[in-house]
Each structure stands twice: as structure tokens, then as C-alpha cells.
Coordinates of C-alpha atoms in Angstrom, one line a residue:
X300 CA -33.2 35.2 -12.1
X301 CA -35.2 33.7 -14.8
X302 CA -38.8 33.8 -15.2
X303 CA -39.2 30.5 -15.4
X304 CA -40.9 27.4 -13.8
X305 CA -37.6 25.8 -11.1
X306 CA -36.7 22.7 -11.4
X307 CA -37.6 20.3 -8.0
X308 CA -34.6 19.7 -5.9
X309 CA -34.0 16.4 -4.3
X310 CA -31.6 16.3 -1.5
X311 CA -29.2 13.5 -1.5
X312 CA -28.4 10.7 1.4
X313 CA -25.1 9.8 2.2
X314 CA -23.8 6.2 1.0
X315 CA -22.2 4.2 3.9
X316 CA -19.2 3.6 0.7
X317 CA -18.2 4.1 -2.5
X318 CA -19.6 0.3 -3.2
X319 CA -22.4 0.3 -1.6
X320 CA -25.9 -0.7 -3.8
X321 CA -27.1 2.5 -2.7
X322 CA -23.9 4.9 -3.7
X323 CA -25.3 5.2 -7.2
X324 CA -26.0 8.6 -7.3
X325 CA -23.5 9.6 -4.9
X326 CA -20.9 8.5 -7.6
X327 CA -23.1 10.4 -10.3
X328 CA -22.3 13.8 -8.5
X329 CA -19.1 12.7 -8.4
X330 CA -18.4 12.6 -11.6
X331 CA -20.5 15.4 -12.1
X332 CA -18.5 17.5 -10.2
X333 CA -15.1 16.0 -12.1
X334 CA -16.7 17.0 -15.6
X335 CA -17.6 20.3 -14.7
X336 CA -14.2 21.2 -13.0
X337 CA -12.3 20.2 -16.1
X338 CA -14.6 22.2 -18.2
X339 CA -14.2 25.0 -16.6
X340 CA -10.9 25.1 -15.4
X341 CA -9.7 23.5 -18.5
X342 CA -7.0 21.6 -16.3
X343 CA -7.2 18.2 -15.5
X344 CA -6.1 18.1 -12.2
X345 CA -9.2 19.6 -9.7
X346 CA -11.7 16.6 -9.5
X347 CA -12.0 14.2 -6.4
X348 CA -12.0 10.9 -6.0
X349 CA -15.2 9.2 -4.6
X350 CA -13.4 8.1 -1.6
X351 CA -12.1 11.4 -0.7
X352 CA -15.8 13.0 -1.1
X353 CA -17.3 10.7 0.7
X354 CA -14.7 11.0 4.2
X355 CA -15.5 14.5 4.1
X356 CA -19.4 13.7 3.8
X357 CA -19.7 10.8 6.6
X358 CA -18.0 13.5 9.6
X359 CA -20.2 16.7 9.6
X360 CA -19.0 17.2 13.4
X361 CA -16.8 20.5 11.6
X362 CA -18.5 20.8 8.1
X363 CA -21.8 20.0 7.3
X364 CA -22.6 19.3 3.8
X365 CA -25.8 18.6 1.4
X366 CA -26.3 17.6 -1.8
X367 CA -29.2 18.9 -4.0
X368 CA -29.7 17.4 -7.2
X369 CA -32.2 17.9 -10.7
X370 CA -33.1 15.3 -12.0
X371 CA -34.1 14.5 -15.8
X372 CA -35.1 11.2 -17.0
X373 CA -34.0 9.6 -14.0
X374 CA -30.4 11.1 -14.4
X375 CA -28.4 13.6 -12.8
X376 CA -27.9 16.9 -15.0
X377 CA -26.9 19.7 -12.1
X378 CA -26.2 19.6 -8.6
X379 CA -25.6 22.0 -5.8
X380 CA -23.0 21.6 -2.4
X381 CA -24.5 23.5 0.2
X382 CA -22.0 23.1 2.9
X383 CA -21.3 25.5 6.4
X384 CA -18.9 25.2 8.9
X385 CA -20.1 24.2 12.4
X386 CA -17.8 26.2 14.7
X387 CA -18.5 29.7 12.6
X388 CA -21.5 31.5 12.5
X389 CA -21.6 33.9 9.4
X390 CA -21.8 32.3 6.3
X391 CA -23.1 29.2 4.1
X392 CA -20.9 28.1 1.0
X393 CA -22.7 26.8 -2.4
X394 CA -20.8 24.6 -5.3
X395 CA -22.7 24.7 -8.7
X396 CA -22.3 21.9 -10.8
X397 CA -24.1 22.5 -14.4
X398 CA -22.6 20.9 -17.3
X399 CA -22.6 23.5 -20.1
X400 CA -25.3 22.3 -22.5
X401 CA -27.8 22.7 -19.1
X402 CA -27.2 26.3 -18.3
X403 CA -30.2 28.4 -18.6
X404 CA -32.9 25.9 -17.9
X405 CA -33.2 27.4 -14.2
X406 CA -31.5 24.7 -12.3
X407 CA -29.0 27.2 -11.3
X408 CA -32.0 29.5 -10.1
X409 CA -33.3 26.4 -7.9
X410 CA -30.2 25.4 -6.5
X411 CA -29.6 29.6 -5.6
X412 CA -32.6 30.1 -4.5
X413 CA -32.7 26.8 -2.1
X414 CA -29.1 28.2 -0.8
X415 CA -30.3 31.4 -0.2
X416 CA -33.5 29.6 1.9
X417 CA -31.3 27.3 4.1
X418 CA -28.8 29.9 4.8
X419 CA -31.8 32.1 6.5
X420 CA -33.2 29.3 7.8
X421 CA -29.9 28.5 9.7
X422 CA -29.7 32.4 11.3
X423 CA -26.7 33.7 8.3
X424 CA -26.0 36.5 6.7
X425 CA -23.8 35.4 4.1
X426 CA -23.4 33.2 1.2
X427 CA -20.1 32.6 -1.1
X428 CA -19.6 30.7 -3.8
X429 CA -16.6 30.1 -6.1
X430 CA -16.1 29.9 -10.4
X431 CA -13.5 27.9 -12.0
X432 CA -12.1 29.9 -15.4
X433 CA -9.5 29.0 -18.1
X434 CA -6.8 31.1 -18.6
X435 CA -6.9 33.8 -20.6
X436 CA -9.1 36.9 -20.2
X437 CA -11.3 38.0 -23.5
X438 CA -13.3 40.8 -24.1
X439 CA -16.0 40.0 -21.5
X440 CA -14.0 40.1 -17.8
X441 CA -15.0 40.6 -14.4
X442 CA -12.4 42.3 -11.6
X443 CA -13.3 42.1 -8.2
X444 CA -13.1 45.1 -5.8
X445 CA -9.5 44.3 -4.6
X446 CA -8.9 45.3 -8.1
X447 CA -6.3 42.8 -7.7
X448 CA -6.9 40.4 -11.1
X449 CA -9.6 39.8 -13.8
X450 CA -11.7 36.9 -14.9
X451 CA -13.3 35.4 -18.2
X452 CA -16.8 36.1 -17.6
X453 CA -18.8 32.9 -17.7
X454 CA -22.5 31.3 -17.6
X455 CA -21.4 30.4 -14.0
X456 CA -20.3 33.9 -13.5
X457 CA -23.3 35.5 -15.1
X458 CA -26.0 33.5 -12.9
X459 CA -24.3 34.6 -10.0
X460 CA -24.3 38.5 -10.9
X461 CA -28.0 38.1 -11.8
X462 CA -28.4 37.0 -8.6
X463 CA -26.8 39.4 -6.2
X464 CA -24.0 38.4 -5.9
X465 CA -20.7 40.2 -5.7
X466 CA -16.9 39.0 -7.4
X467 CA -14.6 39.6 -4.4
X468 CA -11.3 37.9 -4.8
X469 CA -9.9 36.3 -8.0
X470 CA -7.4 33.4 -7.0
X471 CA -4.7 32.2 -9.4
X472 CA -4.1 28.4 -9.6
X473 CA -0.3 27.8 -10.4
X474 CA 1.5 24.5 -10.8
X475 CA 4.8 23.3 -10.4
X476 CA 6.7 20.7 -12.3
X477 CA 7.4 18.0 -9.9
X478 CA 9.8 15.7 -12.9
X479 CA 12.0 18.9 -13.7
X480 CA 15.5 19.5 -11.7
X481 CA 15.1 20.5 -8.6
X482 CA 18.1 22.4 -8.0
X483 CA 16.9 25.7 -7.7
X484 CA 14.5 24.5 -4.9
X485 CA 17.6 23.0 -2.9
X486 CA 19.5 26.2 -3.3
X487 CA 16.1 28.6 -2.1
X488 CA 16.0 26.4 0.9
X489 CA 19.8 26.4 1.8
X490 CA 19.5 30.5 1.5
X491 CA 16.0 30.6 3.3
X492 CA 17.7 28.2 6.3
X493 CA 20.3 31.5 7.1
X494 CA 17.8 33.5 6.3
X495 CA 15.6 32.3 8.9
X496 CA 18.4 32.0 11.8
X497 CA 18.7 30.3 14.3
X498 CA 15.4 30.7 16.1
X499 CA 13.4 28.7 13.7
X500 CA 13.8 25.0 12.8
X501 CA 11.7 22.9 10.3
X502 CA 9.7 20.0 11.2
X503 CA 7.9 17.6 9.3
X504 CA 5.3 15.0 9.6
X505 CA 3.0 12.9 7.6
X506 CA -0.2 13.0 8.5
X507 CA -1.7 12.0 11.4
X508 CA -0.5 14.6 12.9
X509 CA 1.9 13.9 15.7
X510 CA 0.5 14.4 19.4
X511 CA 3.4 17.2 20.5
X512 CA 2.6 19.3 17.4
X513 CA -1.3 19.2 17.3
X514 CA -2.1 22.0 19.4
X515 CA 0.4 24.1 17.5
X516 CA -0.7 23.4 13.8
X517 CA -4.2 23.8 15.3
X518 CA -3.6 27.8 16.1
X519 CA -1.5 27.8 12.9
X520 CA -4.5 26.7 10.9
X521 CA -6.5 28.6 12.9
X522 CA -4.6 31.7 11.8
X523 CA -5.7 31.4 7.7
X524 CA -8.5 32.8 8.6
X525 CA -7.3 36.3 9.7
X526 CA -4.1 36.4 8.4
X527 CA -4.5 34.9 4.5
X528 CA -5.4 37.6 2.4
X529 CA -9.7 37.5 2.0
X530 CA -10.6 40.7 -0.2
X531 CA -13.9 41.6 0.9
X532 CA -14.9 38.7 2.0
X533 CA -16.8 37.9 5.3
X534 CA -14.7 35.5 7.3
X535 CA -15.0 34.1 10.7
X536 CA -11.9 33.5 13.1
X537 CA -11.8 29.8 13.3
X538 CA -11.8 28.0 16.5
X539 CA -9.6 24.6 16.1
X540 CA -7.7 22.7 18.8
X541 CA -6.1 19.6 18.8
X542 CA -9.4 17.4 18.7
X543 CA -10.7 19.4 15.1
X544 CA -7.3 18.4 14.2
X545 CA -7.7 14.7 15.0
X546 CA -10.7 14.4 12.9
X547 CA -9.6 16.5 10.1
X548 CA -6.6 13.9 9.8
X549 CA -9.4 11.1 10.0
X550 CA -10.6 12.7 7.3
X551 CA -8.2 12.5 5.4
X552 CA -7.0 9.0 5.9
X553 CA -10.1 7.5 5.3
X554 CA -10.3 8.6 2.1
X555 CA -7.3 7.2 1.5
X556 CA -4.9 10.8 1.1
X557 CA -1.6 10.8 1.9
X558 CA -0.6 14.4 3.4
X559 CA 3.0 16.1 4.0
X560 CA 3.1 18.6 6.4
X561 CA 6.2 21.3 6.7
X562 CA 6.1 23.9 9.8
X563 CA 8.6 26.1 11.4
X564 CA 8.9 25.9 15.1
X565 CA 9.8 29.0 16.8
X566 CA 12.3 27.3 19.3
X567 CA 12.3 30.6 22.0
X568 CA 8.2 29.7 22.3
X569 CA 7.9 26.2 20.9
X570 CA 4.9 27.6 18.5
X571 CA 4.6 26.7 14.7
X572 CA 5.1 30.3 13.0
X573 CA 4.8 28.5 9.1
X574 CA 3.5 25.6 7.6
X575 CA 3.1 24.0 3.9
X576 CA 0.8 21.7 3.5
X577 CA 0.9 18.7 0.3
X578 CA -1.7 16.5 -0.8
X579 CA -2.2 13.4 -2.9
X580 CA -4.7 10.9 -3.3
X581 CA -4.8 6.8 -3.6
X582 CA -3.3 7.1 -7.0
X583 CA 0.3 7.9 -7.3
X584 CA 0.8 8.8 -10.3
X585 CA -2.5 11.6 -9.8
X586 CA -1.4 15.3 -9.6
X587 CA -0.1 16.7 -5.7
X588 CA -2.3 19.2 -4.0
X589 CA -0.9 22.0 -2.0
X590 CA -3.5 22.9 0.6
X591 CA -2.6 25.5 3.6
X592 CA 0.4 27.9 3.5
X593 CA 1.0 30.2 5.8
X594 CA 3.5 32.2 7.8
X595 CA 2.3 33.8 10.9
X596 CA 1.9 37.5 10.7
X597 CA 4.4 38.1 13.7
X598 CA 7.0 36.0 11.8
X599 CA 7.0 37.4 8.4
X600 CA 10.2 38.9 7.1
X601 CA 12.3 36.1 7.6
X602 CA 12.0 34.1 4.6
X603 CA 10.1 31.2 6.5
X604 CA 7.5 31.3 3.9
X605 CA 10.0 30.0 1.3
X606 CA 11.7 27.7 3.7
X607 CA 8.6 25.9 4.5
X608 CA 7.3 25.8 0.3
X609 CA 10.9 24.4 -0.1
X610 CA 11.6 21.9 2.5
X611 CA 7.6 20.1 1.5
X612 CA 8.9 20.4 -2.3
X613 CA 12.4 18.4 -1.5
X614 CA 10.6 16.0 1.1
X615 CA 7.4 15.5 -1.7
X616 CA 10.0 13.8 -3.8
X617 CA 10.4 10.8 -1.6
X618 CA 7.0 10.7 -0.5
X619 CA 5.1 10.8 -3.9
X620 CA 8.0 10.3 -6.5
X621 CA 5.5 9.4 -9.3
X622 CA 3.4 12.7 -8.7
X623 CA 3.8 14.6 -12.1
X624 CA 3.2 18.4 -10.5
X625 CA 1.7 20.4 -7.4
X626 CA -1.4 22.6 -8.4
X627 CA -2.4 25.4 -6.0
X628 CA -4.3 28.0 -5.6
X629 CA -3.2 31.8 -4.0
X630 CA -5.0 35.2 -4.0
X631 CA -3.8 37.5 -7.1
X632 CA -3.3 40.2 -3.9
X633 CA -1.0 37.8 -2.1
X634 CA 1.9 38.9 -3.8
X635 CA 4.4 37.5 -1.3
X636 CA 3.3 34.1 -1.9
X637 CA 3.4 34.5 -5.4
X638 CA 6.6 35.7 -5.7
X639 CA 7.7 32.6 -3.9
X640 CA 5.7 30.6 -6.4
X641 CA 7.2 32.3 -9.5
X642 CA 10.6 32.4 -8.3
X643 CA 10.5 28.3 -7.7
X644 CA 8.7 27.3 -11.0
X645 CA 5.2 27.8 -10.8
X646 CA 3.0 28.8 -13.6
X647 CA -0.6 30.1 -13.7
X648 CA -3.1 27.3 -15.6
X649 CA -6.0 28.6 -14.3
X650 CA -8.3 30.9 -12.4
X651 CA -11.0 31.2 -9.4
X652 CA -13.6 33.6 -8.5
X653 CA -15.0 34.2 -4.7
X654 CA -18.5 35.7 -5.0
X655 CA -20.5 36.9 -2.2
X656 CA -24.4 37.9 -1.1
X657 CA -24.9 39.4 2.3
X658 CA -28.3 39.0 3.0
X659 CA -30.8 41.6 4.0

């Protein structure tokens, strides 16, 4: 940490919308936030619309975040997300956003350190925090424990070691032509359909979410959290049912996302054993995110992983035909998901850290 006088921290309020009189420095983080994902992922495609930040600040019933901000000559030069999720008990998570020429002047030491303070405060033991890095590796690199991947070391990187904190899971962001032919997508979903057999079946829905499948996709989401690969991260079992899942869909309506779900019901049990999940915002013409994959751990090894990626790929086409790509994001240790992901098209563009400090 740097000996240094901190920075004060002003904590932002939450606009009622995007063109409100007082959504002025709401908007500022925003764009903040856009910069500095561009920078340091050096891919265009990461940043948020304000609408879609804003949804997810107005309902804290499942996530509750804050805004702290510097301030310099009445503008906006680094901000921190401190965010924690209701239902779970263990940990906080904190977004830096620094632009590069304003590393170093201890707003990253402020904006730790007030983390660090809230998280106590709140009974926690943990915090995490993520970096964005280019492709590309350097002489300076960083591998978590895993051992699984290796990272550009950066000034975002570097204030987090100097605080405590520990690199332990790299994630590879891949993207997938959504404008080239898509035959070899048709033809992996024909052979994942046999593959799968007849017990399985795929189902799809736009969101929101149809009554007869909510309490299914909400134990299916409820699985990424014990059965996506974590590293050594500290991760609670999530608790969701079909009223998180009602608001989570709000969510996302409201600021104005279109999302394409894929699942596989188990016919013998009626359960969702996979799901794909795509994402775009108000723009069509604005890059597709793929958010939640996931085949159940008692259902792996029949290809369903595949059959779901497919069968959202083919269906994205009519919803979003103007979306240039998909980006997404999948542990370097998740091999089976990347081999899914090479074998369709992907390609790596950039890369993602998960740092963690257990507290003491």
C-alpha cells in the first residue's frame, strides 16, 4: 500500500433513470467503467449500457451494490463497485475502475482499503476482485495456483498483490463469429441430438422465463456455483427459486436486454440437466453475451453441453441477426467447455484474473 495521504471517497446515490437531472454522475461511472474495460481488455465489446447498470442498481433484493468515487476538480477520475450477494454469507466483490494515467495516486489504496472496511463491517471473510488483460503474455506474468493459465501482469494486478491479495483463476474470454457459415454448428448439434438420446430434449425460451420451467432453471443456476469450475476460490452454494428468478428476468428487461435461453430437460425427471444462456442489449447491431453454461454434474458425458452451446447459436440467428459475435468468458481449467468452444469457432481475445483476500 502506498504511503501516501488517500484520496476521500464519496459514495454514490442511485438515479431514479438514465435522464434524470440527477444521473449525471451515475453516467460518468458509466463511461468510466466502459473506458477502462476497453483499455484493459483491449476488446471493444465488455462495457454496459447505462440502462443495463442501472436495472441492476434499482433491485438490491439479491445484489446489493455501491458506488465509491474520487473526485478531482469536480470530476470523476476512479471509481470502486463494492457489491455482495444477499442470500450468501462469505464474501464481498470489488470493481476497480482507474484510467491508466491515475494509477499510483492512492485511489486504488482508498477504494481497497474502504472494501476491506465494509466487508468486516458486514461479518465476511472474503473479498474477490477481477483484472481485465490483453492477450498476449510478456515477460512479466502472473499464474494462479490452479496452474491452469498465465496473465500480463498489470498496474491493476500489481495493486492488488501489494495488497494481499491472491491470483486464483485466470478466465479466457473467447468469441465467436456470429456473420460466418454456420454449418459446422448445425452439424455438432445434429451429432450432439444422438448423442444425447432419447432422454433429453431441448427447450427454449426468451426471457421472462416461462412459469413451468422456473423452478428448474432456478436449481440449474443454482448449480454454477458448485459445479463450474472455481480454483481456489471461496464460493457459497446459492439459494435461488423461482421468485430470484422472476426478478433476475426483471432485471433484465428493464434494462432493455433481450435474453435466449437453451436447457435440456431430463424427460424421465422433468429437471433442466443443461442450459446456455445469450445476451444482448437495446442495440442490435452491439456484440451477444453468453452468460451461464452449464451441464449438471450427474448428466455430463452425454454431449448435452454441446447440444445446448449449439441449439442457442442456431436459434441466436433469428433472434439477434445483426449481432456481429458472442464473447464469453470460461475458466482456462474448464477444459470441457473449451473444447466445445474451440471446436465451434471460438477464439481467445482476451483474458481475466479472480483474486482473492481472506481476511484475518
Amino acid at each position: 500500500m502506498n504511503d501516501i495521504a488517500l484520496p476521500l471517497l464519496e459514495e454514490l446515490h442511485t438515479p431514479a433513470s438514465v435522464e434524470a437531472a440527477d444521473a449525471t454522475d451515475f453516467l460518468a461511472v458509466v463511461a468510466l467503467n466502459n473506458a477502462v474495460c476497453l483499455i484493459e481488455s483491449g476488446v471493444p465489446d465488455l462495457g454496459s449500457a447505462p440502462e443495463e447498470m442501472l436495472a441492476m442498481w434499482q433491485d438490491q433484493t439479491d445484489n446489493v451494490q455501491r458506488y465509491f468515487v474520487v473526485r478531482e476538480d469536480g470530476e470523476i477520475i476512479g471509481a470502486g463497485m463494492f457489491e455482495y450477494a444477499t442470500a450468501e454469507p462469505t464474501s464481498t466483490n470489488l470493481d476497480i475502475l482507474i484510467l491508466p494515467e491515475h494509477w499510483g495516486r492512492g485511489i486504488e489504496d482508498a477504494l481497497l482499503l474502504r472494501a476491506e472496511q465494509e466487508t468486516r463491517a458486514l461479518g465476511r471473510q472474503v473479498i474477490q476482485a477481477w483484472t481485465l488483460h490483453r492477450a498476449g503474455t510478456g515477460e512479466d506474468t502472473l499464474s494462479p495456483r490452479t496452474g491452469w493459465g498465465r496473465l500480463p501482469s498489470t498496474p491493476h494486478s500489481r495493486a492488488l498483490q501489494e495488497f494481499g491479495f491472491t491470483l486464483e483463476q485466470v478466465e479466457r474470454n473467447s468469441a465467436f463469429d456470429l456473420h460466418a457459415p454456420m454449418d459446422a454448428v448445425a452439424v455438432a448439434y445434429e451429432e450432439a441430438v444422438v448423442a444425447a438420446g432419447a432422454d433429453y430434449r431441448v427447450v427454449e425460451w426468451t426471457l421472462p422465463t416461462p412459469p413451468q420451467w422456473r423452478d428448474g432453471y432456478a436449481w440449474a443456476l443454482s448449480r454454477m456455483s458448485t459445479d463450474a469450475p472455481s480454483g481456489a476460490l471461496e464460493v457459497d452454494e446459492e439459494t435461488w427459486d423461482a421468485e430470484r428468478i422472476t426478478r433476475r428476468d426483471a432485471r433484465f428487461i428493464a434494462g432493455g436486454q433481450t435474453v435466449s435461453v437453451a436447457g435440456v430437460e431430463h424427460i424421465p425427471t422433468g429437471t433442466i440437466a443443461a442450459f446456455n444462456e445469450l445476451v444482448i442489449g437495446a442495440d442490435p447491431t452491439e456484440a451477444t453475451h453468453q452468460y451461464c453454461t452449464l451441464v449438471l454434474k450427474e448428466h455430463r458425458g452425454h454431449r448435452l453441453g454441446m447440444l445446448v452451446k449449439c441449439a442457442n447459436l442456431l436459434r441466436w440467428r433469428e433472434v439477434a441477426p445483426q449481432s456481429p459475435r458472442v464473447t464469453t468468458f470460461n475458466a482456462e481449467e474448464n477444459r470441457p467447455m473449451l473444447d466445445i468452444n474451440e471446436a465451434l469457432g471460438f477464439v481467445p481475445v482476451s483474458y481475466a484474473g479472480a483474486w482473492q483476500k481472506k481476511l484475518v
